[in-house]
């Protein structure tokens, strides 16, 4: 009986542990670490490609310590989340060898193709989109 209770408690605590490891980016998107070099940005709040790249760059620089000039690569394009059922996400990697798509330098901000990549400092600039200037009114 005690073994069953302990097992039940462990099963209940595992999802809480996974949620505790998630990172909330400045634009409120959740980033879930998958490995030391891979993470998933969860689409939410009507976020588009620029928002998702922003969250990826923020996580890579602030959490992983990626230098500003290093590139982020889309490993798994926008689709069903690998970290949670019922969500949509994009999996990024800092290791170009883990990407199966064309890894040529990208100049677009799509999240629809594996291999798309941008320097983290370029992607981080998309975080400035949410700043509203008084002169914009």
Coordinates of N, CA, C and O in Angstrom, one line a residue:
X1 N 0.8 -1.2 0.0 CA 0.0 0.0 0.0 C 0.9 1.3 0.0 O 0.6 2.2 -0.7
X2 N 1.9 1.3 0.8 CA 2.8 2.4 0.9 C 3.5 2.6 -0.4 O 3.7 3.8 -0.9
X3 N 3.9 1.6 -1.1 CA 4.6 1.7 -2.4 C 3.7 2.3 -3.4 O 4.2 3.2 -4.2
X4 N 2.5 1.9 -3.4 CA 1.5 2.5 -4.4 C 1.3 4.0 -4.1 O 1.2 4.8 -5.1
X5 N 1.2 4.4 -2.9 CA 1.0 5.8 -2.5 C 2.2 6.6 -3.0 O 2.1 7.7 -3.5
X6 N 3.4 6.1 -2.7 CA 4.7 6.8 -3.1 C 4.7 6.9 -4.6 O 5.0 8.0 -5.2
X7 N 4.4 5.9 -5.3 CA 4.4 5.9 -6.8 C 3.4 6.9 -7.3 O 3.7 7.7 -8.3
X8 N 2.3 6.9 -6.7 CA 1.2 7.9 -7.2 C 1.7 9.3 -6.9 O 1.5 10.2 -7.8
X9 N 2.3 9.6 -5.8 CA 2.8 10.9 -5.5 C 3.9 11.3 -6.5 O 4.0 12.5 -7.0
X10 N 4.8 10.4 -6.8 CA 5.9 10.7 -7.8 C 5.3 11.0 -9.2 O 5.7 12.0 -9.8
X11 N 4.3 10.3 -9.6 CA 3.7 10.5 -10.9 C 3.0 11.9 -10.9 O 3.0 12.5 -11.9
X12 N 2.4 12.3 -9.8 CA 1.7 13.6 -9.7 C 2.7 14.7 -9.7 O 2.4 15.8 -10.2
X13 N 3.9 14.5 -9.2 CA 4.9 15.6 -9.1 C 5.7 15.8 -10.4 O 6.3 16.8 -10.6
X14 N 5.8 14.8 -11.2 CA 6.7 14.9 -12.4 C 6.2 16.0 -13.3 O 7.1 16.8 -13.8
X15 N 4.9 16.2 -13.6 CA 4.5 17.3 -14.5 C 4.9 18.7 -13.8 O 5.2 19.6 -14.5
X16 N 4.8 18.8 -12.5 CA 5.1 20.0 -11.8 C 6.6 20.3 -11.9 O 7.0 21.4 -12.1
X17 N 7.5 19.3 -11.9 CA 8.9 19.5 -12.1 C 9.2 20.0 -13.5 O 10.0 20.9 -13.6
X18 N 8.6 19.4 -14.5 CA 8.8 19.8 -15.8 C 8.4 21.3 -16.0 O 9.0 22.1 -16.7
X19 N 7.2 21.7 -15.4 CA 6.8 23.0 -15.6 C 7.7 24.0 -14.8 O 7.9 25.1 -15.3
X20 N 8.3 23.6 -13.8 CA 9.2 24.4 -13.0 C 10.5 24.8 -13.8 O 11.1 25.8 -13.6
X21 N 10.8 23.9 -14.8 CA 12.0 24.1 -15.6 C 11.8 25.1 -16.8 O 12.7 25.5 -17.4
X22 N 10.5 25.3 -17.1 CA 10.2 26.1 -18.2 C 10.6 27.6 -17.9 O 10.6 28.0 -16.8
X23 N 10.9 28.3 -19.0 CA 11.3 29.7 -18.9 C 10.2 30.6 -19.6 O 9.7 30.3 -20.6
X24 N 9.8 31.7 -18.9 CA 8.9 32.6 -19.5 C 9.7 33.8 -20.1 O 10.3 34.5 -19.3
X25 N 9.6 33.9 -21.4 CA 10.3 35.0 -22.0 C 9.6 36.4 -21.8 O 8.5 36.4 -21.3
X26 N 10.3 37.4 -22.1 CA 9.8 38.8 -21.9 C 8.4 39.0 -22.6 O 7.6 39.7 -22.1
X27 N 8.2 38.3 -23.7 CA 7.0 38.5 -24.4 C 5.9 37.5 -24.0 O 4.9 37.3 -24.7
X28 N 6.1 36.8 -22.9 CA 5.2 35.9 -22.2 C 5.1 34.5 -22.8 O 4.3 33.7 -22.4
X29 N 5.9 34.2 -23.8 CA 5.9 32.9 -24.4 C 6.8 32.0 -23.5 O 7.7 32.4 -22.9
X30 N 6.4 30.7 -23.5 CA 7.0 29.7 -22.7 C 8.1 29.0 -23.5 O 7.8 28.6 -24.6
X31 N 9.3 28.9 -22.9 CA 10.4 28.1 -23.6 C 10.7 26.9 -22.7 O 10.9 27.1 -21.5
X32 N 10.7 25.7 -23.3 CA 10.9 24.5 -22.6 C 12.2 23.9 -23.0 O 12.4 23.5 -24.2
X33 N 13.2 23.8 -22.1 CA 14.5 23.2 -22.4 C 14.2 21.7 -22.7 O 13.5 21.0 -21.9
X34 N 14.8 21.2 -23.7 CA 14.7 19.7 -24.1 C 16.0 19.0 -23.8 O 16.0 17.9 -23.3
X35 N 17.1 19.6 -24.2 CA 18.5 19.1 -24.0 C 19.4 20.3 -23.7 O 18.9 21.4 -23.6
X36 N 20.7 20.0 -23.6 CA 21.6 21.1 -23.3 C 21.7 22.1 -24.5 O 22.0 23.3 -24.3
X37 N 21.3 21.6 -25.7 CA 21.4 22.5 -26.9 C 20.1 22.7 -27.6 O 20.1 23.3 -28.6
X38 N 19.0 22.1 -27.1 CA 17.7 22.2 -27.8 C 16.6 22.6 -26.8 O 16.7 22.3 -25.6
X39 N 15.7 23.4 -27.4 CA 14.6 23.9 -26.6 C 13.4 24.2 -27.5 O 13.6 24.3 -28.7
X40 N 12.2 24.2 -26.9 CA 11.0 24.5 -27.7 C 10.3 25.7 -27.2 O 10.2 26.0 -26.0
X41 N 10.0 26.6 -28.1 CA 9.2 27.8 -27.9 C 7.7 27.4 -28.1 O 7.4 26.9 -29.2
X42 N 6.9 27.6 -27.1 CA 5.5 27.3 -27.3 C 4.7 28.5 -27.8 O 4.8 29.6 -27.2
X43 N 4.0 28.3 -28.9 CA 3.2 29.4 -29.5 C 2.0 29.7 -28.6 O 1.3 28.7 -28.1
X44 N 1.7 30.9 -28.3 CA 0.6 31.3 -27.5 C 0.3 32.8 -27.7 O 1.1 33.5 -28.3
X45 N -0.8 33.3 -27.2 CA -1.1 34.7 -27.2 C -1.2 35.3 -28.7 O -0.8 36.5 -28.9
X46 N -1.4 34.5 -29.7 CA -1.5 35.0 -31.1 C -0.1 35.3 -31.6 O 0.1 36.1 -32.5
X47 N 0.9 34.7 -31.0 CA 2.3 35.0 -31.4 C 2.6 34.6 -32.9 O 2.1 33.5 -33.3
X48 N 3.4 35.4 -33.5 CA 3.8 35.1 -34.9 C 5.3 34.7 -34.9 O 5.9 34.6 -33.8
X49 N 5.8 34.6 -36.1 CA 7.2 34.2 -36.2 C 8.2 35.1 -35.5 O 9.1 34.6 -34.8
X50 N 8.0 36.4 -35.6 CA 9.0 37.3 -34.9 C 8.9 37.1 -33.4 O 10.0 37.2 -32.7
X51 N 7.8 36.9 -32.8 CA 7.6 36.7 -31.4 C 8.4 35.4 -30.9 O 9.0 35.4 -29.9
X52 N 8.2 34.4 -31.8 CA 8.8 33.1 -31.4 C 10.3 33.2 -31.5 O 11.0 32.7 -30.7
X53 N 10.8 33.8 -32.6 CA 12.3 34.0 -32.7 C 12.8 34.8 -31.5 O 13.9 34.6 -31.0
X54 N 12.0 35.8 -31.1 CA 12.4 36.7 -30.0 C 12.6 35.8 -28.7 O 13.6 35.9 -28.0
X55 N 11.6 35.0 -28.4 CA 11.7 34.2 -27.2 C 12.8 33.2 -27.3 O 13.5 33.0 -26.3
X56 N 13.1 32.6 -28.5 CA 14.2 31.7 -28.7 C 15.5 32.4 -28.4 O 16.4 31.9 -27.7
X57 N 15.7 33.6 -29.0 CA 17.0 34.3 -28.8 C 17.2 34.7 -27.3 O 18.3 34.6 -26.8
X58 N 16.1 35.2 -26.7 CA 16.2 35.6 -25.3 C 16.7 34.4 -24.4 O 17.6 34.5 -23.6
X59 N 16.0 33.3 -24.6 CA 16.4 32.0 -23.9 C 17.8 31.6 -24.2 O 18.6 31.3 -23.2
X60 N 18.2 31.6 -25.4 CA 19.5 31.2 -25.8 C 20.6 32.1 -25.2 O 21.6 31.6 -24.7
X61 N 20.4 33.4 -25.2 CA 21.4 34.3 -24.6 C 21.3 34.3 -23.1 O 22.4 34.3 -22.5
X62 N 20.1 34.5 -22.5 CA 20.0 34.7 -21.1 C 20.1 33.4 -20.3 O 20.6 33.5 -19.1
X63 N 19.7 32.3 -20.8 CA 19.7 31.1 -20.0 C 20.8 30.2 -20.4 O 21.6 29.7 -19.6
X64 N 21.0 30.0 -21.8 CA 22.1 29.1 -22.2 C 23.4 29.8 -22.3 O 24.5 29.1 -22.4
X65 N 23.4 31.1 -22.3 CA 24.7 31.9 -22.4 C 25.3 31.9 -23.8 O 26.5 32.1 -24.0
X66 N 24.4 31.7 -24.8 CA 24.9 31.8 -26.2 C 25.4 33.1 -26.6 O 24.7 34.1 -26.3
X67 N 26.6 33.2 -27.1 CA 27.1 34.5 -27.6 C 26.2 35.1 -28.6 O 25.5 34.4 -29.4
X68 N 26.1 36.5 -28.7 CA 25.2 37.2 -29.5 C 25.4 36.8 -31.0 O 24.4 36.8 -31.7
X69 N 26.5 36.5 -31.5 CA 26.8 36.2 -32.9 C 26.5 34.8 -33.3 O 26.4 34.5 -34.5
X70 N 26.3 33.9 -32.3 CA 26.0 32.5 -32.6 C 24.6 32.4 -33.2 O 23.7 33.1 -32.9
X71 N 24.4 31.4 -34.1 CA 23.2 31.2 -34.8 C 22.3 30.2 -34.1 O 22.7 29.3 -33.5
X72 N 21.0 30.5 -34.2 CA 19.9 29.6 -33.7 C 19.3 28.9 -35.0 O 19.1 29.6 -36.0
X73 N 19.1 27.6 -34.9 CA 18.6 26.8 -36.0 C 17.2 26.2 -35.6 O 17.1 25.7 -34.5
X74 N 16.3 26.2 -36.6 CA 15.0 25.5 -36.3 C 15.3 24.0 -36.6 O 15.7 23.7 -37.8
X75 N 15.1 23.2 -35.6 CA 15.3 21.8 -35.8 C 13.9 21.2 -36.2 O 13.9 20.3 -37.1
X76 N 12.9 21.6 -35.6 CA 11.5 21.1 -35.9 C 10.6 22.3 -36.1 O 10.4 23.1 -35.2
X77 N 10.1 22.5 -37.3 CA 9.3 23.7 -37.6 C 8.0 23.7 -36.8 O 7.6 22.7 -36.2
X78 N 7.3 24.8 -36.9 CA 6.0 25.0 -36.2 C 5.1 23.8 -36.5 O 4.9 23.3 -37.6
X79 N 4.6 23.2 -35.4 CA 3.8 22.0 -35.4 C 3.4 21.6 -34.0 O 3.6 22.3 -33.1
X80 N 2.9 20.4 -33.9 CA 2.5 19.8 -32.6 C 3.7 19.8 -31.7 O 4.8 19.5 -32.0
X81 N 3.5 20.3 -30.5 CA 4.6 20.4 -29.5 C 5.1 19.0 -29.1 O 4.4 18.1 -29.0
X82 N 6.5 19.0 -28.9 CA 7.1 17.8 -28.5 C 7.2 17.7 -26.9 O 7.5 16.7 -26.4
X83 N 6.9 18.9 -26.3 CA 6.9 18.9 -24.8 C 5.6 18.9 -24.1 O 5.5 18.7 -22.9
X84 N 4.5 19.0 -24.9 CA 3.2 19.0 -24.2 C 2.1 18.7 -25.2 O 2.1 19.3 -26.3
X85 N 1.2 17.9 -24.9 CA 0.1 17.6 -25.8 C -0.9 18.7 -25.9 O -1.2 19.4 -24.9
X86 N -1.4 19.0 -27.1 CA -2.4 20.0 -27.3 C -1.8 21.4 -27.6 O -2.5 22.4 -27.6
X87 N -0.5 21.5 -27.6 CA 0.1 22.8 -27.9 C 0.8 22.8 -29.2 O 1.0 21.8 -29.8
X88 N 1.2 24.0 -29.7 CA 2.0 24.2 -30.9 C 3.3 24.8 -30.5 O 3.3 25.7 -29.7
X89 N 4.4 24.3 -31.1 CA 5.7 24.8 -30.8 C 6.7 24.7 -31.9 O 6.4 24.1 -33.0
X90 N 7.8 25.3 -31.7 CA 9.0 25.3 -32.6 C 10.2 24.8 -31.8 O 10.5 25.4 -30.8
X91 N 10.9 23.8 -32.3 CA 12.1 23.3 -31.6 C 13.3 24.0 -32.2 O 13.5 23.9 -33.5
X92 N 14.1 24.6 -31.4 CA 15.4 25.2 -31.8 C 16.6 24.4 -31.3 O 16.5 23.7 -30.3
X93 N 17.7 24.6 -32.0 CA 18.9 24.0 -31.5 C 20.1 25.0 -31.8 O 20.0 25.8 -32.7
X94 N 21.1 24.9 -31.0 CA 22.3 25.7 -31.2 C 23.3 24.9 -31.9 O 24.4 25.4 -32.2
X95 N 23.1 23.6 -32.2 CA 24.0 22.7 -32.9 C 23.5 22.5 -34.4 O 22.6 21.8 -34.6
X96 N 24.2 23.1 -35.3 CA 23.8 22.9 -36.7 C 23.8 21.5 -37.2 O 23.1 21.1 -38.1
X97 N 24.6 20.6 -36.6 CA 24.7 19.2 -37.0 C 23.4 18.5 -36.7 O 23.1 17.4 -37.2
X98 N 22.5 19.0 -35.8 CA 21.3 18.4 -35.4 C 20.1 18.8 -36.3 O 19.0 18.4 -36.0
X99 N 20.4 19.5 -37.4 CA 19.3 20.0 -38.3 C 19.4 19.2 -39.6 O 20.4 19.0 -40.2
X100 N 18.2 18.7 -40.0 CA 18.1 18.0 -41.2 C 17.9 18.8 -42.5 O 18.1 18.4 -43.6
X101 N 17.4 20.0 -42.3 CA 17.0 20.9 -43.5 C 18.2 21.7 -44.0 O 19.3 21.5 -43.5
X102 N 18.0 22.5 -45.0 CA 19.0 23.3 -45.6 C 19.4 24.4 -44.5 O 18.6 25.1 -44.0
X103 N 20.7 24.4 -44.2 CA 21.2 25.3 -43.2 C 21.8 26.6 -43.7 O 22.6 27.3 -43.1
X104 N 21.5 26.9 -45.0 CA 22.1 28.2 -45.6 C 21.6 29.3 -44.7 O 20.6 29.3 -44.0
X105 N 22.4 30.4 -44.8 CA 22.0 31.6 -44.0 C 20.6 32.1 -44.4 O 20.3 32.2 -45.6
X106 N 19.8 32.4 -43.4 CA 18.5 32.9 -43.6 C 18.4 34.4 -43.5 O 19.1 35.0 -42.7
X107 N 17.5 34.9 -44.3 CA 17.2 36.4 -44.2 C 15.7 36.6 -43.9 O 15.3 37.7 -43.8
X108 N 15.0 35.5 -43.8 CA 13.6 35.6 -43.5 C 13.3 35.3 -42.0 O 14.2 34.8 -41.3
X109 N 12.1 35.4 -41.6 CA 11.8 35.1 -40.2 C 10.7 34.0 -40.1 O 9.9 34.0 -39.2
X110 N 10.8 33.1 -41.0 CA 9.8 32.0 -41.0 C 10.1 31.0 -39.9 O 11.2 30.9 -39.4
X111 N 9.1 30.3 -39.5 CA 9.2 29.2 -38.5 C 8.6 27.9 -39.1 O 8.3 27.0 -38.4
X112 N 8.5 27.9 -40.5 CA 7.9 26.8 -41.2 C 8.8 25.8 -41.8 O 8.4 24.8 -42.4
X113 N 10.2 26.0 -41.7 CA 11.1 25.1 -42.4 C 12.3 24.8 -41.4 O 12.9 25.7 -40.8
X114 N 12.6 23.5 -41.3 CA 13.8 23.1 -40.6 C 15.0 23.6 -41.3 O 15.0 23.7 -42.5
X115 N 16.0 24.0 -40.5 CA 17.2 24.6 -41.1 C 17.2 26.1 -41.1 O 18.3 26.6 -41.2
X116 N 16.1 26.7 -41.0 CA 16.1 28.2 -41.0 C 16.9 28.6 -39.8 O 16.9 28.0 -38.7
X117 N 17.7 29.7 -39.9 CA 18.6 30.1 -38.9 C 18.8 31.6 -38.9 O 18.8 32.2 -40.0
X118 N 19.1 32.2 -37.8 CA 19.4 33.6 -37.6 C 20.5 33.7 -36.5 O 20.4 32.9 -35.6
X119 N 21.3 34.7 -36.6 CA 22.2 35.0 -35.5 C 21.3 35.4 -34.3 O 20.2 36.1 -34.5
X120 N 21.7 35.0 -33.1 CA 20.8 35.3 -31.9 C 20.6 36.8 -31.7 O 19.5 37.2 -31.3
X121 N 21.6 37.6 -32.0 CA 21.4 39.1 -31.9 C 20.3 39.6 -32.8 O 19.6 40.5 -32.5
X122 N 20.3 39.1 -34.0 CA 19.3 39.5 -35.0 C 17.9 39.1 -34.5 O 17.0 39.9 -34.5
X123 N 17.7 37.8 -34.1 CA 16.4 37.4 -33.6 C 16.0 38.2 -32.3 O 14.8 38.4 -32.1
X124 N 17.0 38.5 -31.5 CA 16.7 39.3 -30.3 C 16.1 40.7 -30.6 O 15.3 41.2 -29.8
X125 N 16.4 41.2 -31.7 CA 15.9 42.5 -32.1 C 14.4 42.5 -32.3 O 13.7 43.5 -32.1
X126 N 13.8 41.3 -32.5 CA 12.3 41.2 -32.7 C 11.6 41.5 -31.3 O 10.4 41.7 -31.3
X127 N 12.4 41.4 -30.3 CA 11.8 41.6 -28.9 C 11.4 43.1 -28.8 O 10.6 43.5 -28.0
X128 N 12.0 43.9 -29.6 CA 11.8 45.4 -29.5 C 10.4 45.7 -30.1 O 9.9 46.9 -30.0
X129 N 9.8 44.8 -30.9 CA 8.5 45.1 -31.5 C 7.5 45.5 -30.5 O 6.5 46.2 -30.9
X130 N 7.6 45.0 -29.3 CA 6.5 45.3 -28.3 C 6.6 46.6 -27.7 O 5.7 47.1 -27.0
X131 N 7.8 47.3 -27.9 CA 8.0 48.6 -27.3 C 7.2 49.7 -28.1 O 7.4 49.8 -29.3
X132 N 6.3 50.4 -27.4 CA 5.5 51.4 -28.1 C 6.0 52.8 -27.7 O 6.2 53.1 -26.5
X133 N 6.3 53.5 -28.7 CA 6.8 54.9 -28.5 C 5.6 55.8 -28.3 O 4.6 55.6 -29.0
X134 N 5.8 56.9 -27.5 CA 4.7 57.8 -27.4 C 4.4 58.5 -28.7 O 3.2 58.8 -29.0
X135 N 5.4 58.7 -29.6 CA 5.1 59.3 -30.9 C 4.4 58.4 -31.8 O 4.0 58.9 -32.9
X136 N 4.1 57.2 -31.5 CA 3.4 56.3 -32.3 C 1.9 56.5 -32.2 O 1.1 56.0 -33.0
X137 N 1.5 57.4 -31.3 CA 0.0 57.7 -31.1 C -0.3 59.0 -31.7 O 0.3 59.9 -31.8

